[in-house]
Tab-separated table of N, CA, C and O in Angstrom:
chain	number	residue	atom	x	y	z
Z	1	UNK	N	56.399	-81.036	-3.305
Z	1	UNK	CA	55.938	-82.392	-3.581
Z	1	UNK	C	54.490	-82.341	-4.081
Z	1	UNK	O	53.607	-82.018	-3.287
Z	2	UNK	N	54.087	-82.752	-5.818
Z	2	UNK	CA	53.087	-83.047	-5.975
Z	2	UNK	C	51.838	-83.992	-5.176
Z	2	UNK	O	52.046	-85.039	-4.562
Z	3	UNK	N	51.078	-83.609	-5.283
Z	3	UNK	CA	49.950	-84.501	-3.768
Z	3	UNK	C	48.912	-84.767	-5.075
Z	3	UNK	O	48.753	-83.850	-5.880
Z	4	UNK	N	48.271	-85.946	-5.240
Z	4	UNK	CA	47.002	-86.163	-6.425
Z	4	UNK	C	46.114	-85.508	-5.599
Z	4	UNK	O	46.060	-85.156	-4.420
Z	5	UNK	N	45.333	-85.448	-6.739
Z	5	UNK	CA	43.777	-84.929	-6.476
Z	5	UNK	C	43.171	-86.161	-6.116
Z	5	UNK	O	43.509	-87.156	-6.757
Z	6	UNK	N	42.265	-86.284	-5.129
Z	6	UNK	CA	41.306	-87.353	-4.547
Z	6	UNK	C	39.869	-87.239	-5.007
Z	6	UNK	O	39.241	-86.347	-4.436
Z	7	UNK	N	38.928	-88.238	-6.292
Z	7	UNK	CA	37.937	-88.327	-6.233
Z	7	UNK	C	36.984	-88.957	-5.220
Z	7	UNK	O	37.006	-90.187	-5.183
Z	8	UNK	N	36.299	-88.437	-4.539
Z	8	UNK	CA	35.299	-89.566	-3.139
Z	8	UNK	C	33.780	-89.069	-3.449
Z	8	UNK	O	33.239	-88.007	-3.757
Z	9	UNK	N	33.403	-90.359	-3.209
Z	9	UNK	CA	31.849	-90.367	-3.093
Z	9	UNK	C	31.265	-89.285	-2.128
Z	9	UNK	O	31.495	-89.257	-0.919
Z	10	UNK	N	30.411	-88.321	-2.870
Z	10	UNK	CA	29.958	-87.049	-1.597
Z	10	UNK	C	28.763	-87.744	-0.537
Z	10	UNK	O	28.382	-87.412	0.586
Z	11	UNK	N	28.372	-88.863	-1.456
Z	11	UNK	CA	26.980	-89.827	-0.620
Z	11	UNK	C	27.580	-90.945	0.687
Z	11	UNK	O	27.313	-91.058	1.883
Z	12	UNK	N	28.464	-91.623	-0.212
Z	12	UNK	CA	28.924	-92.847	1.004
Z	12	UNK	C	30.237	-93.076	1.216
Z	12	UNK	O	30.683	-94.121	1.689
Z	13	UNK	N	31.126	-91.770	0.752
Z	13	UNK	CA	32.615	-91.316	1.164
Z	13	UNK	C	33.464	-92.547	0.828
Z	13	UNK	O	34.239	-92.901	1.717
Z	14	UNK	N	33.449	-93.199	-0.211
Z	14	UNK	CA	33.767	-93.948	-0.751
Z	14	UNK	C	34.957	-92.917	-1.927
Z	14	UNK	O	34.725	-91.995	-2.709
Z	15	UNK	N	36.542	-93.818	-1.441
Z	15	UNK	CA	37.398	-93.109	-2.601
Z	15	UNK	C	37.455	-93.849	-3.879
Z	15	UNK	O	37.771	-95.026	-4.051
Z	16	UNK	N	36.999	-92.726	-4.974
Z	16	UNK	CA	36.536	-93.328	-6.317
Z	16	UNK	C	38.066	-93.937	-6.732
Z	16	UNK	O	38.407	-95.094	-6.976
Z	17	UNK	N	38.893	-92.593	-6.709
Z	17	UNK	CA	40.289	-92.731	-7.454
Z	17	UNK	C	40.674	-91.669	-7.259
Z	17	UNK	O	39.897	-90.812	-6.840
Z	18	UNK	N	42.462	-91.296	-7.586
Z	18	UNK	CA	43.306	-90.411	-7.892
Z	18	UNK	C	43.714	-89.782	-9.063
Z	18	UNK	O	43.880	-90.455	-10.080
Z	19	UNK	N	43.955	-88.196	-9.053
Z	19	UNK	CA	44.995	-88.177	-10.524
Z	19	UNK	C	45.836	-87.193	-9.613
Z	19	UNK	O	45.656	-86.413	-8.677
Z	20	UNK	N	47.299	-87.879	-10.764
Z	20	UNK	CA	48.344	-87.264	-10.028
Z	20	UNK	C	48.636	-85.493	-10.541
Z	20	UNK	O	49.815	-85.203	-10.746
Z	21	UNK	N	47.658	-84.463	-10.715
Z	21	UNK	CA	47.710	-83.268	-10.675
Z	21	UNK	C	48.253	-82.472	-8.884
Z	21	UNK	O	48.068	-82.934	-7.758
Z	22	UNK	N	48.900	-81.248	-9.290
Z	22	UNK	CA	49.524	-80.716	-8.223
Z	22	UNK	C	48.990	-80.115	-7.837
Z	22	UNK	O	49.190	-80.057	-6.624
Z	23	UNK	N	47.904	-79.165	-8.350
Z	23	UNK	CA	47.253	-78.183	-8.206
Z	23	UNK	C	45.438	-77.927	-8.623
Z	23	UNK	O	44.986	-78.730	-9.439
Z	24	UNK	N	44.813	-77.231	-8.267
Z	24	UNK	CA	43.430	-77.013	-9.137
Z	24	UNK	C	43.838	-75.580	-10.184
Z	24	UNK	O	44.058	-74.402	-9.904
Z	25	UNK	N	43.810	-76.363	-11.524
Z	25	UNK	CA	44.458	-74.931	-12.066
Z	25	UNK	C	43.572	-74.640	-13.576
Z	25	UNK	O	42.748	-75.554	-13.537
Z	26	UNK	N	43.299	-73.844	-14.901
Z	26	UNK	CA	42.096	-73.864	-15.152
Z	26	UNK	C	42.068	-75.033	-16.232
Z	26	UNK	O	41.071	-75.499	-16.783
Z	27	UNK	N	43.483	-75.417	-16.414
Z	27	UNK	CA	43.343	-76.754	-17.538
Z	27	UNK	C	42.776	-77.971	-16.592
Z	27	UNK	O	42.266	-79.025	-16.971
Z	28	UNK	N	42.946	-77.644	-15.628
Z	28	UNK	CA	41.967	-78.874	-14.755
Z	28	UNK	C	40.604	-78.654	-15.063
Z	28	UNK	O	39.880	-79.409	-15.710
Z	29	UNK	N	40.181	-77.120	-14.345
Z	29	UNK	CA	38.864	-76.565	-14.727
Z	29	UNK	C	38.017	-77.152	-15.840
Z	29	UNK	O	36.848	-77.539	-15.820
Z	30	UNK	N	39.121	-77.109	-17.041
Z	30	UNK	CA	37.985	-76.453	-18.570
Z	30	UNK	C	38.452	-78.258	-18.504
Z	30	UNK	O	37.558	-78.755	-19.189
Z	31	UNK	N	39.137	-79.134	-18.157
Z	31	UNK	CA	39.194	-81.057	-18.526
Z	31	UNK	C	37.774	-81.028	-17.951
Z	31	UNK	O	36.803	-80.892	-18.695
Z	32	UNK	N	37.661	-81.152	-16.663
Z	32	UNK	CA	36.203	-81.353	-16.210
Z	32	UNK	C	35.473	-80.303	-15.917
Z	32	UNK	O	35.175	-80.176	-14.729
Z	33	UNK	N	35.029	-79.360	-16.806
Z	33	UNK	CA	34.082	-79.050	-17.135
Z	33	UNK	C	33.471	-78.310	-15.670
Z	33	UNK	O	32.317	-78.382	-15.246
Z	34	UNK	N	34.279	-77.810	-15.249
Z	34	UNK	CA	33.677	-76.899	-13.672
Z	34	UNK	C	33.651	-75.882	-13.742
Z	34	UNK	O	34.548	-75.552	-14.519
Z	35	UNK	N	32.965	-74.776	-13.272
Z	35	UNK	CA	32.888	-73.466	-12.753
Z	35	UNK	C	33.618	-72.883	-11.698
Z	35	UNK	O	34.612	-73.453	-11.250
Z	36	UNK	N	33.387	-72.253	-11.440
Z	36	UNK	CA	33.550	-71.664	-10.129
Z	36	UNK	C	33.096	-71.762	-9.135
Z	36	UNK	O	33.571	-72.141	-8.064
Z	37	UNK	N	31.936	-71.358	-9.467
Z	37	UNK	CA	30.651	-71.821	-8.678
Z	37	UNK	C	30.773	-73.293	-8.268
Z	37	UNK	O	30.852	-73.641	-7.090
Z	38	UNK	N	30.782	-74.018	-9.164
Z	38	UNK	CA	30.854	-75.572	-9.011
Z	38	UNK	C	32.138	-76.204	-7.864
Z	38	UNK	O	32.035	-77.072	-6.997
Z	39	UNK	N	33.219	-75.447	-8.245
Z	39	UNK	CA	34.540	-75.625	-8.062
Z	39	UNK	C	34.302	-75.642	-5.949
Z	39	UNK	O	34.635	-76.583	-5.228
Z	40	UNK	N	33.651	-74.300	-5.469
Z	40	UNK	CA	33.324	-74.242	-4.684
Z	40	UNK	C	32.434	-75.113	-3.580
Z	40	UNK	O	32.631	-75.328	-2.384
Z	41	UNK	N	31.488	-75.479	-4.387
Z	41	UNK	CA	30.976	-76.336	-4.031
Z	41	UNK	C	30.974	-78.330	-3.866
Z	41	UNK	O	30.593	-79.055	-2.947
Z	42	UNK	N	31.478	-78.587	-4.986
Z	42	UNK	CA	32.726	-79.932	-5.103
Z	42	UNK	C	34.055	-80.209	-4.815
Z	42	UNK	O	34.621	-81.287	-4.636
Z	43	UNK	N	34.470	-79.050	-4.797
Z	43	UNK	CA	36.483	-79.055	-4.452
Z	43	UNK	C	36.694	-78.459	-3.244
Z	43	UNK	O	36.417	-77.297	-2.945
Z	44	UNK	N	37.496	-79.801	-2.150
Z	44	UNK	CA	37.721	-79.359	-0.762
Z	44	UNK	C	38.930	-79.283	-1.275
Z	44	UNK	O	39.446	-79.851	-2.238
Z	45	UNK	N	39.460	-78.234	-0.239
Z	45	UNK	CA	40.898	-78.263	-0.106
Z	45	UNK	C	41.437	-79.181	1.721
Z	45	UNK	O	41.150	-78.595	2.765
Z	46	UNK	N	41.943	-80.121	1.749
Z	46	UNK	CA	42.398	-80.462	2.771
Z	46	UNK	C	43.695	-79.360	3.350
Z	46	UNK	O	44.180	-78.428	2.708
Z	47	UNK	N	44.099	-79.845	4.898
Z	47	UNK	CA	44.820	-79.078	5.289
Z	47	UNK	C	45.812	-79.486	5.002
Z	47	UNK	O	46.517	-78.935	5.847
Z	48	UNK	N	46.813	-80.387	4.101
Z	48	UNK	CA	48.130	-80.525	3.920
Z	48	UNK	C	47.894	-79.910	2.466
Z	48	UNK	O	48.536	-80.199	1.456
Z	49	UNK	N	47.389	-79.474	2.517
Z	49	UNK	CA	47.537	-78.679	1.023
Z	49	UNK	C	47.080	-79.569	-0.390
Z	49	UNK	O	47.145	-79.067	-1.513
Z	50	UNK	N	46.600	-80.998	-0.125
Z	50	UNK	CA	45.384	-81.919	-0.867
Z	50	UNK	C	44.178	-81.317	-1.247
Z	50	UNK	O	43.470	-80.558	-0.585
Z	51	UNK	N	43.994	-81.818	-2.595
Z	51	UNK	CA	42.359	-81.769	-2.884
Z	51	UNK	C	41.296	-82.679	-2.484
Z	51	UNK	O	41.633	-83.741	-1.960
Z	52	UNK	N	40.210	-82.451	-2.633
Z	52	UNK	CA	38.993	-83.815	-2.904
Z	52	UNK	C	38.424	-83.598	-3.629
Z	52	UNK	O	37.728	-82.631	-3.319
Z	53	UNK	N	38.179	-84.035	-4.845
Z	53	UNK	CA	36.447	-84.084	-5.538
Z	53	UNK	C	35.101	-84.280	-4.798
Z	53	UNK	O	35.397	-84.671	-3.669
Z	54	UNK	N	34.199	-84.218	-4.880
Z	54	UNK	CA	33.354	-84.553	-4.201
Z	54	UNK	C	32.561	-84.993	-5.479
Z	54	UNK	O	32.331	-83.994	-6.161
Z	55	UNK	N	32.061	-86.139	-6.045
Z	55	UNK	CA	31.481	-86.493	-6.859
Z	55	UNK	C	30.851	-87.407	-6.696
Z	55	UNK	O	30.538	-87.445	-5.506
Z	56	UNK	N	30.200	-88.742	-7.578
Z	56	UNK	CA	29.118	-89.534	-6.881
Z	56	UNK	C	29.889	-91.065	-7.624
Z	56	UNK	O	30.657	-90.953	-8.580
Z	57	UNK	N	29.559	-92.362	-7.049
Z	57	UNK	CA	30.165	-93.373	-7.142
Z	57	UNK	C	29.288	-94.471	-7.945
Z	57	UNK	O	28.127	-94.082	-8.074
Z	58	UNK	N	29.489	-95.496	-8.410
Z	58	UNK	CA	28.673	-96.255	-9.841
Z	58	UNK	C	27.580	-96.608	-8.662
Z	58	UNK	O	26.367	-96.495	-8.840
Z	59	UNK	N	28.086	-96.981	-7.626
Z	59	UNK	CA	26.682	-98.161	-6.763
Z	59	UNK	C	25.358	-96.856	-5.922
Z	59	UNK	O	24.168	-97.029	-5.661
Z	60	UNK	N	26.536	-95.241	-5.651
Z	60	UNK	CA	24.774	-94.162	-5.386
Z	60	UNK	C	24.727	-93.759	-6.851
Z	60	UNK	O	24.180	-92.658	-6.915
Z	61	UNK	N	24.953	-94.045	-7.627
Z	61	UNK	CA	24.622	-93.215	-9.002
Z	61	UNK	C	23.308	-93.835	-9.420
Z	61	UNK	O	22.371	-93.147	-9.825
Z	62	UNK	N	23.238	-95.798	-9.262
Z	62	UNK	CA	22.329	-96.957	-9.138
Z	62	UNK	C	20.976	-96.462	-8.492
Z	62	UNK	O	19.840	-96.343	-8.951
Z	63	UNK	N	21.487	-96.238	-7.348
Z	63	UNK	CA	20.579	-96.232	-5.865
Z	63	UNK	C	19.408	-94.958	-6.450
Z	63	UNK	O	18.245	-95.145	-6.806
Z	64	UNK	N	20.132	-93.727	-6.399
Z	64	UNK	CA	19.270	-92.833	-7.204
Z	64	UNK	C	18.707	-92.808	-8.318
Z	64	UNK	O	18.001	-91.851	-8.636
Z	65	UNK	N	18.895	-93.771	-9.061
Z	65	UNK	CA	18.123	-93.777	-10.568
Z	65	UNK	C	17.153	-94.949	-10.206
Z	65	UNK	O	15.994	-95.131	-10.579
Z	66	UNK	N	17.736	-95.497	-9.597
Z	66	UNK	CA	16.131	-96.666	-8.837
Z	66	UNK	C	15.506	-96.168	-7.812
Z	66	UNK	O	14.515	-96.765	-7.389
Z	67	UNK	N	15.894	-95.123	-7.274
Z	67	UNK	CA	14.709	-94.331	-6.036
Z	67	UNK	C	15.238	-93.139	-5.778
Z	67	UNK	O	15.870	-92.765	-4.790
Z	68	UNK	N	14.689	-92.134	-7.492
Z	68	UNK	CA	14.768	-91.110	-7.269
Z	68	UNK	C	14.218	-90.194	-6.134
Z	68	UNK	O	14.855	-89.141	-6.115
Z	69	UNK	N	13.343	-90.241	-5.278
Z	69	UNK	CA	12.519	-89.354	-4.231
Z	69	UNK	C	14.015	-89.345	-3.410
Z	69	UNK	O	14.084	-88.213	-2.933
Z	70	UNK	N	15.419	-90.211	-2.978
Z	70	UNK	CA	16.754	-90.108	-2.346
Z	70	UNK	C	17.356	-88.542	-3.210
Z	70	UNK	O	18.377	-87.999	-2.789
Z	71	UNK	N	16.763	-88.091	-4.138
Z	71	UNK	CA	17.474	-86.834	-3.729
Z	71	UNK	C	17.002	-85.488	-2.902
Z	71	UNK	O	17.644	-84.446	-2.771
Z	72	UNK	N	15.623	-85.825	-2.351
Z	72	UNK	CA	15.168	-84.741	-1.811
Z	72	UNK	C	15.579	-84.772	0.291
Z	72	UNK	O	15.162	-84.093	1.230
Z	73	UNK	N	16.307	-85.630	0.206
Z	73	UNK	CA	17.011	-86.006	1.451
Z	73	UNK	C	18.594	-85.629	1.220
Z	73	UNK	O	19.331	-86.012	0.312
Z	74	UNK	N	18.831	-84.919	2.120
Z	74	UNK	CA	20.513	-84.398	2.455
Z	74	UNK	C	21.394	-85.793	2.704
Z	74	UNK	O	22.475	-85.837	2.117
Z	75	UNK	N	21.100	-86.686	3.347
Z	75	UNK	CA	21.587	-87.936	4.086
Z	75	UNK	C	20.520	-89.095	3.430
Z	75	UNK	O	19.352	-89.093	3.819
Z	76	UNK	N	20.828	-89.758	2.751
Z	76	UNK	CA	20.376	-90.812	2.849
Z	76	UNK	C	20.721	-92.437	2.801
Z	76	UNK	O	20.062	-93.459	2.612
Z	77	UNK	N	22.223	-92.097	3.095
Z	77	UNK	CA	22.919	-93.728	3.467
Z	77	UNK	C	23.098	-93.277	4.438
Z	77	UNK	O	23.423	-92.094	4.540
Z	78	UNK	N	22.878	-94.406	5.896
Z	78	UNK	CA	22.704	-94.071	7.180
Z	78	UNK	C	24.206	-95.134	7.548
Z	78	UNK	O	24.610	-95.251	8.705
């Protein structure tokens, strides 16, 4: 059974959206433009065998371009 991939906000865990892909495979890779490196660091694998994106959402994308010094903080929606 295909499972989508889950985009969520890495700031305020907010789910952006879905695509219905089965797998992380490299035509996923080279669509958005990820590494390996990257892949590692943005792509969870859940335990039913689901993905997540970890990417950023229109309202922290806002927040940080109006108060850039929020990226030198790990946490900054409380």
């Amino acid at each position: 059974m295909a499972m989508p991939i889950r985009y969520k906000c890495r700031h305020c865990e907010t789910e952006i959206g879905q695509l219905p892909f089965d797998s992380i495979d490299d035509q996923f890779l080279k669509k958005h433009e990820i590494t390996q490196e990257e892949q590692h660091i943005y792509i969870k694998n859940g335990a039913e065998g689901d993905y997540t994106v970890q990417c950023i959402c229109e309202e922290c994308q806002d927040s940080l371009q109006k108060f850039p010094n929020y990226y030198a903080l790990k946490k900054w929606i409380q």
